[in-house]
Amino acid sequence: MFVRTVYLTGNPERVDQTLEGLSTEVVDLLSGQPGYRGFGLYADRAVGKITMGSWWESAEAERDSDAALHARREELLAPLAGTATTDVWEAVVTAPPGVAGPGAGFRLVRIDIDPAKVDAMAGAFRDRALPALEKMAGFVTAAMLVDRATGRAMVGAIFVDEATFAASRGPMAEARARGIAESGATLRSLEEFEVVLLDRRTPQG
């Protein structure tokens, strides 16, 4: 699968207005496009950050949906009146979709690695890190996204409520340190967001 992410920053006073528009309209817009497989919307209201990702069954479906919906997306993002960065990733490891909503937490880690080591890193995450995550209380879902050409990667994990999200910080920090050391990757950022909306769908057929 392929994932289009949008990372927004702006005036915190305008975050709620932007989230309301996105929550009301985006899933209907996206689900009308061929190859749609899900959407996640996450926010840091205090700082003024929103990140979101739409999931597609193929690179072609991602490109076609972007062309069809780009103009309306720009209109929905306009209230935040800040910066917007769009990227496209390959989903190399995914847990089952899971169910989460308001009150859940989303942790996002950004990593750089030698592009030649992307598959090895993905294998380590799939075989060791993800099974450990799945045993943690409150775990909902997780994924690793990569840009093979540059070696950029993101790992996201969702926990069902504030208590389990907080409790996961220590174990995930230790696992993250081991994984970074073993892979030779560079950790670029660690962020946390509240889950505003999560819509994930399994392939049909």
PDB file of N, CA, C and O in Angstrom, residues 79-151:
ATOM      1  N   PRO A  79      -7.986  27.233   6.675  1.00  0.00           N
ATOM      2  CA  PRO A  79      -8.209  27.935   7.942  1.00  0.00           C
ATOM      3  C   PRO A  79      -7.003  27.961   8.871  1.00  0.00           C
ATOM      4  O   PRO A  79      -6.839  28.905   9.641  1.00  0.00           O
ATOM      5  N   LEU A  80      -6.142  26.945   8.823  1.00  0.00           N
ATOM      6  CA  LEU A  80      -4.992  26.923   9.718  1.00  0.00           C
ATOM      7  C   LEU A  80      -3.990  28.015   9.357  1.00  0.00           C
ATOM      8  O   LEU A  80      -3.257  28.518  10.215  1.00  0.00           O
ATOM      9  N   ALA A  81      -3.965  28.398   8.081  1.00  0.00           N
ATOM     10  CA  ALA A  81      -3.149  29.521   7.611  1.00  0.00           C
ATOM     11  C   ALA A  81      -1.688  29.397   8.028  1.00  0.00           C
ATOM     12  O   ALA A  81      -1.092  30.327   8.551  1.00  0.00           O
ATOM     13  N   GLY A  82      -1.109  28.214   7.780  1.00  0.00           N
ATOM     14  CA  GLY A  82       0.282  28.009   8.150  1.00  0.00           C
ATOM     15  C   GLY A  82       1.043  27.303   7.050  1.00  0.00           C
ATOM     16  O   GLY A  82       0.906  27.638   5.875  1.00  0.00           O
ATOM     17  N   THR A  83       1.834  26.297   7.423  1.00  0.00           N
ATOM     18  CA  THR A  83       2.624  25.536   6.453  1.00  0.00           C
ATOM     19  C   THR A  83       1.981  24.180   6.215  1.00  0.00           C
ATOM     20  O   THR A  83       1.319  23.633   7.091  1.00  0.00           O
ATOM     21  N   ALA A  84       2.216  23.642   5.026  1.00  0.00           N
ATOM     22  CA  ALA A  84       1.704  22.307   4.692  1.00  0.00           C
ATOM     23  C   ALA A  84       2.751  21.569   3.873  1.00  0.00           C
ATOM     24  O   ALA A  84       3.234  22.095   2.865  1.00  0.00           O
ATOM     25  N   THR A  85       3.115  20.376   4.314  1.00  0.00           N
ATOM     26  CA  THR A  85       4.089  19.539   3.613  1.00  0.00           C
ATOM     27  C   THR A  85       3.437  18.206   3.281  1.00  0.00           C
ATOM     28  O   THR A  85       2.902  17.537   4.166  1.00  0.00           O
ATOM     29  N   THR A  86       3.496  17.824   2.007  1.00  0.00           N
ATOM     30  CA  THR A  86       2.898  16.571   1.546  1.00  0.00           C
ATOM     31  C   THR A  86       3.983  15.599   1.103  1.00  0.00           C
ATOM     32  O   THR A  86       4.922  15.994   0.408  1.00  0.00           O
ATOM     33  N   ASP A  87       3.861  14.348   1.525  1.00  0.00           N
ATOM     34  CA  ASP A  87       4.804  13.304   1.140  1.00  0.00           C
ATOM     35  C   ASP A  87       4.036  12.049   0.767  1.00  0.00           C
ATOM     36  O   ASP A  87       2.903  11.843   1.216  1.00  0.00           O
ATOM     37  N   VAL A  88       4.669  11.189  -0.028  1.00  0.00           N
ATOM     38  CA  VAL A  88       4.098   9.892  -0.376  1.00  0.00           C
ATOM     39  C   VAL A  88       5.080   8.808   0.049  1.00  0.00           C
ATOM     40  O   VAL A  88       6.284   8.910  -0.207  1.00  0.00           O
ATOM     41  N   TRP A  89       4.542   7.770   0.691  1.00  0.00           N
ATOM     42  CA  TRP A  89       5.350   6.706   1.274  1.00  0.00           C
ATOM     43  C   TRP A  89       4.840   5.347   0.834  1.00  0.00           C
ATOM     44  O   TRP A  89       3.654   5.185   0.533  1.00  0.00           O
ATOM     45  N   GLU A  90       5.723   4.362   0.895  1.00  0.00           N
ATOM     46  CA  GLU A  90       5.325   2.968   0.755  1.00  0.00           C
ATOM     47  C   GLU A  90       5.148   2.382   2.152  1.00  0.00           C
ATOM     48  O   GLU A  90       6.020   2.531   3.009  1.00  0.00           O
ATOM     49  N   ALA A  91       4.026   1.729   2.388  1.00  0.00           N
ATOM     50  CA  ALA A  91       3.797   1.061   3.675  1.00  0.00           C
ATOM     51  C   ALA A  91       4.443  -0.318   3.603  1.00  0.00           C
ATOM     52  O   ALA A  91       3.945  -1.213   2.921  1.00  0.00           O
ATOM     53  N   VAL A  92       5.568  -0.491   4.294  1.00  0.00           N
ATOM     54  CA  VAL A  92       6.311  -1.750   4.214  1.00  0.00           C
ATOM     55  C   VAL A  92       5.944  -2.715   5.340  1.00  0.00           C
ATOM     56  O   VAL A  92       6.160  -3.922   5.210  1.00  0.00           O
ATOM     57  N   VAL A  93       5.427  -2.202   6.447  1.00  0.00           N
ATOM     58  CA  VAL A  93       4.952  -3.046   7.544  1.00  0.00           C
ATOM     59  C   VAL A  93       3.678  -2.422   8.089  1.00  0.00           C
ATOM     60  O   VAL A  93       3.656  -1.218   8.384  1.00  0.00           O
ATOM     61  N   THR A  94       2.642  -3.216   8.228  1.00  0.00           N
ATOM     62  CA  THR A  94       1.392  -2.712   8.798  1.00  0.00           C
ATOM     63  C   THR A  94       0.795  -3.763   9.717  1.00  0.00           C
ATOM     64  O   THR A  94       0.790  -4.948   9.391  1.00  0.00           O
ATOM     65  N   ALA A  95       0.299  -3.310  10.857  1.00  0.00           N
ATOM     66  CA  ALA A  95      -0.485  -4.168  11.737  1.00  0.00           C
ATOM     67  C   ALA A  95      -1.938  -4.131  11.271  1.00  0.00           C
ATOM     68  O   ALA A  95      -2.314  -3.259  10.483  1.00  0.00           O
ATOM     69  N   PRO A  96      -2.783  -5.054  11.717  1.00  0.00           N
ATOM     70  CA  PRO A  96      -4.206  -4.960  11.395  1.00  0.00           C
ATOM     71  C   PRO A  96      -4.745  -3.586  11.771  1.00  0.00           C
ATOM     72  O   PRO A  96      -4.249  -2.954  12.708  1.00  0.00           O
ATOM     73  N   PRO A  97      -5.759  -3.092  11.045  1.00  0.00           N
ATOM     74  CA  PRO A  97      -6.192  -1.704  11.187  1.00  0.00           C
ATOM     75  C   PRO A  97      -6.537  -1.251  12.603  1.00  0.00           C
ATOM     76  O   PRO A  97      -6.092  -0.205  13.039  1.00  0.00           O
ATOM     77  N   GLY A  98      -7.334  -2.008  13.339  1.00  0.00           N
ATOM     78  CA  GLY A  98      -7.710  -1.570  14.680  1.00  0.00           C
ATOM     79  C   GLY A  98      -8.740  -0.452  14.652  1.00  0.00           C
ATOM     80  O   GLY A  98      -9.058   0.110  13.610  1.00  0.00           O
ATOM     81  N   VAL A  99      -9.259  -0.136  15.835  1.00  0.00           N
ATOM     82  CA  VAL A  99     -10.288   0.897  15.981  1.00  0.00           C
ATOM     83  C   VAL A  99      -9.859   1.869  17.070  1.00  0.00           C
ATOM     84  O   VAL A  99      -9.475   1.454  18.167  1.00  0.00           O
ATOM     85  N   ALA A 100      -9.903   3.155  16.759  1.00  0.00           N
ATOM     86  CA  ALA A 100      -9.558   4.180  17.751  1.00  0.00           C
ATOM     87  C   ALA A 100     -10.251   5.475  17.380  1.00  0.00           C
ATOM     88  O   ALA A 100     -10.630   5.686  16.230  1.00  0.00           O
ATOM     89  N   GLY A 101     -10.391   6.347  18.376  1.00  0.00           N
ATOM     90  CA  GLY A 101     -11.010   7.643  18.146  1.00  0.00           C
ATOM     91  C   GLY A 101     -10.537   8.627  19.190  1.00  0.00           C
ATOM     92  O   GLY A 101      -9.467   8.441  19.793  1.00  0.00           O
ATOM     93  N   PRO A 102     -11.302   9.679  19.433  1.00  0.00           N
ATOM     94  CA  PRO A 102     -10.917  10.680  20.425  1.00  0.00           C
ATOM     95  C   PRO A 102     -10.558  10.036  21.764  1.00  0.00           C
ATOM     96  O   PRO A 102     -11.235   9.128  22.239  1.00  0.00           O
ATOM     97  N   GLY A 103      -9.460  10.491  22.341  1.00  0.00           N
ATOM     98  CA  GLY A 103      -8.941   9.915  23.578  1.00  0.00           C
ATOM     99  C   GLY A 103      -7.762   9.001  23.335  1.00  0.00           C
ATOM    100  O   GLY A 103      -6.988   8.714  24.260  1.00  0.00           O
ATOM    101  N   ALA A 104      -7.601   8.519  22.116  1.00  0.00           N
ATOM    102  CA  ALA A 104      -6.462   7.673  21.763  1.00  0.00           C
ATOM    103  C   ALA A 104      -5.245   8.548  21.472  1.00  0.00           C
ATOM    104  O   ALA A 104      -5.364   9.747  21.180  1.00  0.00           O
ATOM    105  N   GLY A 105      -4.049   7.935  21.531  1.00  0.00           N
ATOM    106  CA  GLY A 105      -2.814   8.663  21.284  1.00  0.00           C
ATOM    107  C   GLY A 105      -2.038   8.077  20.124  1.00  0.00           C
ATOM    108  O   GLY A 105      -2.032   6.857  19.912  1.00  0.00           O
ATOM    109  N   PHE A 106      -1.365   8.944  19.373  1.00  0.00           N
ATOM    110  CA  PHE A 106      -0.576   8.552  18.205  1.00  0.00           C
ATOM    111  C   PHE A 106       0.854   9.032  18.390  1.00  0.00           C
ATOM    112  O   PHE A 106       1.102  10.223  18.586  1.00  0.00           O
ATOM    113  N   ARG A 107       1.804   8.100  18.353  1.00  0.00           N
ATOM    114  CA  ARG A 107       3.227   8.431  18.489  1.00  0.00           C
ATOM    115  C   ARG A 107       3.896   8.253  17.130  1.00  0.00           C
ATOM    116  O   ARG A 107       3.762   7.209  16.495  1.00  0.00           O
ATOM    117  N   LEU A 108       4.632   9.274  16.695  1.00  0.00           N
ATOM    118  CA  LEU A 108       5.245   9.287  15.370  1.00  0.00           C
ATOM    119  C   LEU A 108       6.746   9.503  15.493  1.00  0.00           C
ATOM    120  O   LEU A 108       7.203  10.480  16.094  1.00  0.00           O
ATOM    121  N   VAL A 109       7.514   8.581  14.919  1.00  0.00           N
ATOM    122  CA  VAL A 109       8.978   8.645  14.923  1.00  0.00           C
ATOM    123  C   VAL A 109       9.458   8.775  13.479  1.00  0.00           C
ATOM    124  O   VAL A 109       9.039   8.000  12.616  1.00  0.00           O
ATOM    125  N   ARG A 110      10.348   9.729  13.241  1.00  0.00           N
ATOM    126  CA  ARG A 110      10.925   9.917  11.905  1.00  0.00           C
ATOM    127  C   ARG A 110      12.387   9.478  11.942  1.00  0.00           C
ATOM    128  O   ARG A 110      13.128   9.848  12.852  1.00  0.00           O
ATOM    129  N   ILE A 111      12.771   8.707  10.933  1.00  0.00           N
ATOM    130  CA  ILE A 111      14.079   8.053  10.896  1.00  0.00           C
ATOM    131  C   ILE A 111      14.713   8.258   9.524  1.00  0.00           C
ATOM    132  O   ILE A 111      14.015   8.269   8.503  1.00  0.00           O
ATOM    133  N   ASP A 112      16.022   8.382   9.494  1.00  0.00           N
ATOM    134  CA  ASP A 112      16.797   8.318   8.255  1.00  0.00           C
ATOM    135  C   ASP A 112      17.684   7.085   8.300  1.00  0.00           C
ATOM    136  O   ASP A 112      18.279   6.778   9.345  1.00  0.00           O
ATOM    137  N   ILE A 113      17.789   6.388   7.176  1.00  0.00           N
ATOM    138  CA  ILE A 113      18.634   5.203   7.103  1.00  0.00           C
ATOM    139  C   ILE A 113      19.210   5.088   5.694  1.00  0.00           C
ATOM    140  O   ILE A 113      18.652   5.633   4.733  1.00  0.00           O
ATOM    141  N   ASP A 114      20.324   4.396   5.571  1.00  0.00           N
ATOM    142  CA  ASP A 114      20.890   4.086   4.266  1.00  0.00           C
ATOM    143  C   ASP A 114      19.815   3.380   3.430  1.00  0.00           C
ATOM    144  O   ASP A 114      19.258   2.372   3.865  1.00  0.00           O
ATOM    145  N   PRO A 115      19.482   3.901   2.238  1.00  0.00           N
ATOM    146  CA  PRO A 115      18.440   3.253   1.430  1.00  0.00           C
ATOM    147  C   PRO A 115      18.671   1.768   1.206  1.00  0.00           C
ATOM    148  O   PRO A 115      17.706   1.003   1.083  1.00  0.00           O
ATOM    149  N   ALA A 116      19.923   1.336   1.168  1.00  0.00           N
ATOM    150  CA  ALA A 116      20.217  -0.080   0.965  1.00  0.00           C
ATOM    151  C   ALA A 116      19.798  -0.932   2.157  1.00  0.00           C
ATOM    152  O   ALA A 116      19.712  -2.162   2.042  1.00  0.00           O
ATOM    153  N   LYS A 117      19.544  -0.290   3.300  1.00  0.00           N
ATOM    154  CA  LYS A 117      19.202  -1.031   4.514  1.00  0.00           C
ATOM    155  C   LYS A 117      17.707  -0.970   4.847  1.00  0.00           C
ATOM    156  O   LYS A 117      17.292  -1.453   5.899  1.00  0.00           O
ATOM    157  N   VAL A 118      16.914  -0.387   3.950  1.00  0.00           N
ATOM    158  CA  VAL A 118      15.482  -0.229   4.233  1.00  0.00           C
ATOM    159  C   VAL A 118      14.803  -1.573   4.470  1.00  0.00           C
ATOM    160  O   VAL A 118      14.045  -1.751   5.431  1.00  0.00           O
ATOM    161  N   ASP A 119      15.059  -2.543   3.607  1.00  0.00           N
ATOM    162  CA  ASP A 119      14.385  -3.839   3.760  1.00  0.00           C
ATOM    163  C   ASP A 119      14.798  -4.542   5.046  1.00  0.00           C
ATOM    164  O   ASP A 119      13.964  -5.177   5.709  1.00  0.00           O
ATOM    165  N   ALA A 120      16.065  -4.432   5.419  1.00  0.00           N
ATOM    166  CA  ALA A 120      16.518  -5.054   6.668  1.00  0.00           C
ATOM    167  C   ALA A 120      15.852  -4.397   7.869  1.00  0.00           C
ATOM    168  O   ALA A 120      15.437  -5.077   8.816  1.00  0.00           O
ATOM    169  N   MET A 121      15.735  -3.060   7.842  1.00  0.00           N
ATOM    170  CA  MET A 121      15.073  -2.358   8.931  1.00  0.00           C
ATOM    171  C   MET A 121      13.601  -2.755   9.008  1.00  0.00           C
ATOM    172  O   MET A 121      13.061  -2.992  10.099  1.00  0.00           O
ATOM    173  N   ALA A 122      12.944  -2.845   7.854  1.00  0.00           N
ATOM    174  CA  ALA A 122      11.540  -3.244   7.839  1.00  0.00           C
ATOM    175  C   ALA A 122      11.367  -4.662   8.390  1.00  0.00           C
ATOM    176  O   ALA A 122      10.429  -4.931   9.147  1.00  0.00           O
ATOM    177  N   GLY A 123      12.284  -5.558   8.034  1.00  0.00           N
ATOM    178  CA  GLY A 123      12.206  -6.917   8.539  1.00  0.00           C
ATOM    179  C   GLY A 123      12.365  -6.981  10.045  1.00  0.00           C
ATOM    180  O   GLY A 123      11.659  -7.732  10.724  1.00  0.00           O
ATOM    181  N   ALA A 124      13.276  -6.180  10.583  1.00  0.00           N
ATOM    182  CA  ALA A 124      13.483  -6.151  12.031  1.00  0.00           C
ATOM    183  C   ALA A 124      12.252  -5.603  12.742  1.00  0.00           C
ATOM    184  O   ALA A 124      11.851  -6.105  13.800  1.00  0.00           O
ATOM    185  N   PHE A 125      11.646  -4.580  12.164  1.00  0.00           N
ATOM    186  CA  PHE A 125      10.432  -4.025  12.772  1.00  0.00           C
ATOM    187  C   PHE A 125       9.298  -5.040  12.729  1.00  0.00           C
ATOM    188  O   PHE A 125       8.583  -5.245  13.725  1.00  0.00           O
ATOM    189  N   ARG A 126       9.131  -5.709  11.600  1.00  0.00           N
ATOM    190  CA  ARG A 126       8.054  -6.687  11.446  1.00  0.00           C
ATOM    191  C   ARG A 126       8.238  -7.888  12.372  1.00  0.00           C
ATOM    192  O   ARG A 126       7.280  -8.361  12.997  1.00  0.00           O
ATOM    193  N   ASP A 127       9.478  -8.374  12.485  1.00  0.00           N
ATOM    194  CA  ASP A 127       9.721  -9.624  13.193  1.00  0.00           C
ATOM    195  C   ASP A 127       9.927  -9.461  14.691  1.00  0.00           C
ATOM    196  O   ASP A 127       9.656 -10.396  15.458  1.00  0.00           O
ATOM    197  N   ARG A 128      10.416  -8.290  15.122  1.00  0.00           N
ATOM    198  CA  ARG A 128      10.730  -8.117  16.548  1.00  0.00           C
ATOM    199  C   ARG A 128       9.943  -6.980  17.207  1.00  0.00           C
ATOM    200  O   ARG A 128       9.304  -7.181  18.241  1.00  0.00           O
ATOM    201  N   ALA A 129      10.003  -5.792  16.616  1.00  0.00           N
ATOM    202  CA  ALA A 129       9.378  -4.645  17.272  1.00  0.00           C
ATOM    203  C   ALA A 129       7.859  -4.729  17.275  1.00  0.00           C
ATOM    204  O   ALA A 129       7.215  -4.482  18.308  1.00  0.00           O
ATOM    205  N   LEU A 130       7.275  -5.085  16.141  1.00  0.00           N
ATOM    206  CA  LEU A 130       5.814  -5.120  16.072  1.00  0.00           C
ATOM    207  C   LEU A 130       5.207  -6.177  16.994  1.00  0.00           C
ATOM    208  O   LEU A 130       4.228  -5.875  17.705  1.00  0.00           O
ATOM    209  N   PRO A 131       5.724  -7.415  17.046  1.00  0.00           N
ATOM    210  CA  PRO A 131       5.154  -8.375  18.002  1.00  0.00           C
ATOM    211  C   PRO A 131       5.214  -7.887  19.446  1.00  0.00           C
ATOM    212  O   PRO A 131       4.299  -8.150  20.232  1.00  0.00           O
ATOM    213  N   ALA A 132       6.293  -7.148  19.798  1.00  0.00           N
ATOM    214  CA  ALA A 132       6.385  -6.609  21.155  1.00  0.00           C
ATOM    215  C   ALA A 132       5.330  -5.528  21.377  1.00  0.00           C
ATOM    216  O   ALA A 132       4.703  -5.457  22.446  1.00  0.00           O
ATOM    217  N   LEU A 133       5.129  -4.677  20.372  1.00  0.00           N
ATOM    218  CA  LEU A 133       4.100  -3.643  20.470  1.00  0.00           C
ATOM    219  C   LEU A 133       2.719  -4.267  20.658  1.00  0.00           C
ATOM    220  O   LEU A 133       1.913  -3.802  21.465  1.00  0.00           O
ATOM    221  N   GLU A 134       2.451  -5.314  19.909  1.00  0.00           N
ATOM    222  CA  GLU A 134       1.121  -5.922  19.933  1.00  0.00           C
ATOM    223  C   GLU A 134       0.784  -6.531  21.293  1.00  0.00           C
ATOM    224  O   GLU A 134      -0.401  -6.750  21.597  1.00  0.00           O
ATOM    225  N   LYS A 135       1.795  -6.785  22.117  1.00  0.00           N
ATOM    226  CA  LYS A 135       1.565  -7.329  23.451  1.00  0.00           C
ATOM    227  C   LYS A 135       1.305  -6.241  24.492  1.00  0.00           C
ATOM    228  O   LYS A 135       0.920  -6.544  25.627  1.00  0.00           O
ATOM    229  N   MET A 136       1.523  -4.976  24.140  1.00  0.00           N
ATOM    230  CA  MET A 136       1.355  -3.887  25.101  1.00  0.00           C
ATOM    231  C   MET A 136      -0.120  -3.588  25.312  1.00  0.00           C
ATOM    232  O   MET A 136      -0.926  -3.618  24.375  1.00  0.00           O
ATOM    233  N   ALA A 137      -0.472  -3.290  26.544  1.00  0.00           N
ATOM    234  CA  ALA A 137      -1.853  -2.926  26.867  1.00  0.00           C
ATOM    235  C   ALA A 137      -2.270  -1.704  26.074  1.00  0.00           C
ATOM    236  O   ALA A 137      -1.526  -0.719  25.979  1.00  0.00           O
ATOM    237  N   GLY A 138      -3.457  -1.778  25.492  1.00  0.00           N
ATOM    238  CA  GLY A 138      -4.023  -0.629  24.801  1.00  0.00           C
ATOM    239  C   GLY A 138      -3.557  -0.439  23.372  1.00  0.00           C
ATOM    240  O   GLY A 138      -4.006   0.498  22.691  1.00  0.00           O
ATOM    241  N   PHE A 139      -2.682  -1.325  22.884  1.00  0.00           N
ATOM    242  CA  PHE A 139      -2.184  -1.174  21.518  1.00  0.00           C
ATOM    243  C   PHE A 139      -3.332  -1.325  20.522  1.00  0.00           C
ATOM    244  O   PHE A 139      -4.148  -2.238  20.628  1.00  0.00           O
ATOM    245  N   VAL A 140      -3.373  -0.433  19.523  1.00  0.00           N
ATOM    246  CA  VAL A 140      -4.411  -0.478  18.496  1.00  0.00           C
ATOM    247  C   VAL A 140      -3.840  -0.902  17.148  1.00  0.00           C
ATOM    248  O   VAL A 140      -4.296  -1.867  16.538  1.00  0.00           O
ATOM    249  N   THR A 141      -2.843  -0.189  16.660  1.00  0.00           N
ATOM    250  CA  THR A 141      -2.247  -0.501  15.367  1.00  0.00           C
ATOM    251  C   THR A 141      -0.926   0.236  15.220  1.00  0.00           C
ATOM    252  O   THR A 141      -0.616   1.142  16.010  1.00  0.00           O
ATOM    253  N   ALA A 142      -0.150  -0.152  14.215  1.00  0.00           N
ATOM    254  CA  ALA A 142       1.128   0.503  13.949  1.00  0.00           C
ATOM    255  C   ALA A 142       1.513   0.264  12.501  1.00  0.00           C
ATOM    256  O   ALA A 142       0.985  -0.636  11.838  1.00  0.00           O
ATOM    257  N   ALA A 143       2.448   1.066  12.016  1.00  0.00           N
ATOM    258  CA  ALA A 143       2.911   0.911  10.641  1.00  0.00           C
ATOM    259  C   ALA A 143       4.290   1.529  10.484  1.00  0.00           C
ATOM    260  O   ALA A 143       4.664   2.456  11.220  1.00  0.00           O
ATOM    261  N   MET A 144       5.028   1.010   9.508  1.00  0.00           N
ATOM    262  CA  MET A 144       6.279   1.625   9.083  1.00  0.00           C
ATOM    263  C   MET A 144       6.124   2.044   7.633  1.00  0.00           C
ATOM    264  O   MET A 144       5.761   1.238   6.773  1.00  0.00           O
ATOM    265  N   LEU A 145       6.412   3.313   7.364  1.00  0.00           N
ATOM    266  CA  LEU A 145       6.338   3.881   6.021  1.00  0.00           C
ATOM    267  C   LEU A 145       7.736   4.301   5.589  1.00  0.00           C
ATOM    268  O   LEU A 145       8.499   4.825   6.402  1.00  0.00           O
ATOM    269  N   VAL A 146       8.054   4.107   4.311  1.00  0.00           N
ATOM    270  CA  VAL A 146       9.394   4.446   3.851  1.00  0.00           C
ATOM    271  C   VAL A 146       9.349   5.155   2.504  1.00  0.00           C
ATOM    272  O   VAL A 146       8.420   4.986   1.709  1.00  0.00           O
ATOM    273  N   ASP A 147      10.390   5.930   2.266  1.00  0.00           N
ATOM    274  CA  ASP A 147      10.719   6.460   0.946  1.00  0.00           C
ATOM    275  C   ASP A 147      12.018   5.768   0.555  1.00  0.00           C
ATOM    276  O   ASP A 147      13.093   6.119   1.049  1.00  0.00           O
ATOM    277  N   ARG A 148      11.925   4.769  -0.307  1.00  0.00           N
ATOM    278  CA  ARG A 148      13.088   3.951  -0.621  1.00  0.00           C
ATOM    279  C   ARG A 148      14.213   4.746  -1.278  1.00  0.00           C
ATOM    280  O   ARG A 148      15.395   4.431  -1.106  1.00  0.00           O
ATOM    281  N   ALA A 149      13.869   5.761  -2.032  1.00  0.00           N
ATOM    282  CA  ALA A 149      14.884   6.516  -2.756  1.00  0.00           C
ATOM    283  C   ALA A 149      15.790   7.308  -1.824  1.00  0.00           C
ATOM    284  O   ALA A 149      16.984   7.457  -2.081  1.00  0.00           O
ATOM    285  N   THR A 150      15.219   7.824  -0.735  1.00  0.00           N
ATOM    286  CA  THR A 150      15.975   8.701   0.157  1.00  0.00           C
ATOM    287  C   THR A 150      16.395   8.036   1.456  1.00  0.00           C
ATOM    288  O   THR A 150      17.284   8.534   2.153  1.00  0.00           O
ATOM    289  N   GLY A 151      15.734   6.926   1.825  1.00  0.00           N
ATOM    290  CA  GLY A 151      15.997   6.301   3.110  1.00  0.00           C
ATOM    291  C   GLY A 151      15.252   6.937   4.262  1.00  0.00           C
ATOM    292  O   GLY A 151      15.478   6.591   5.421  1.00  0.00           O
TER     293      GLY A 151
END
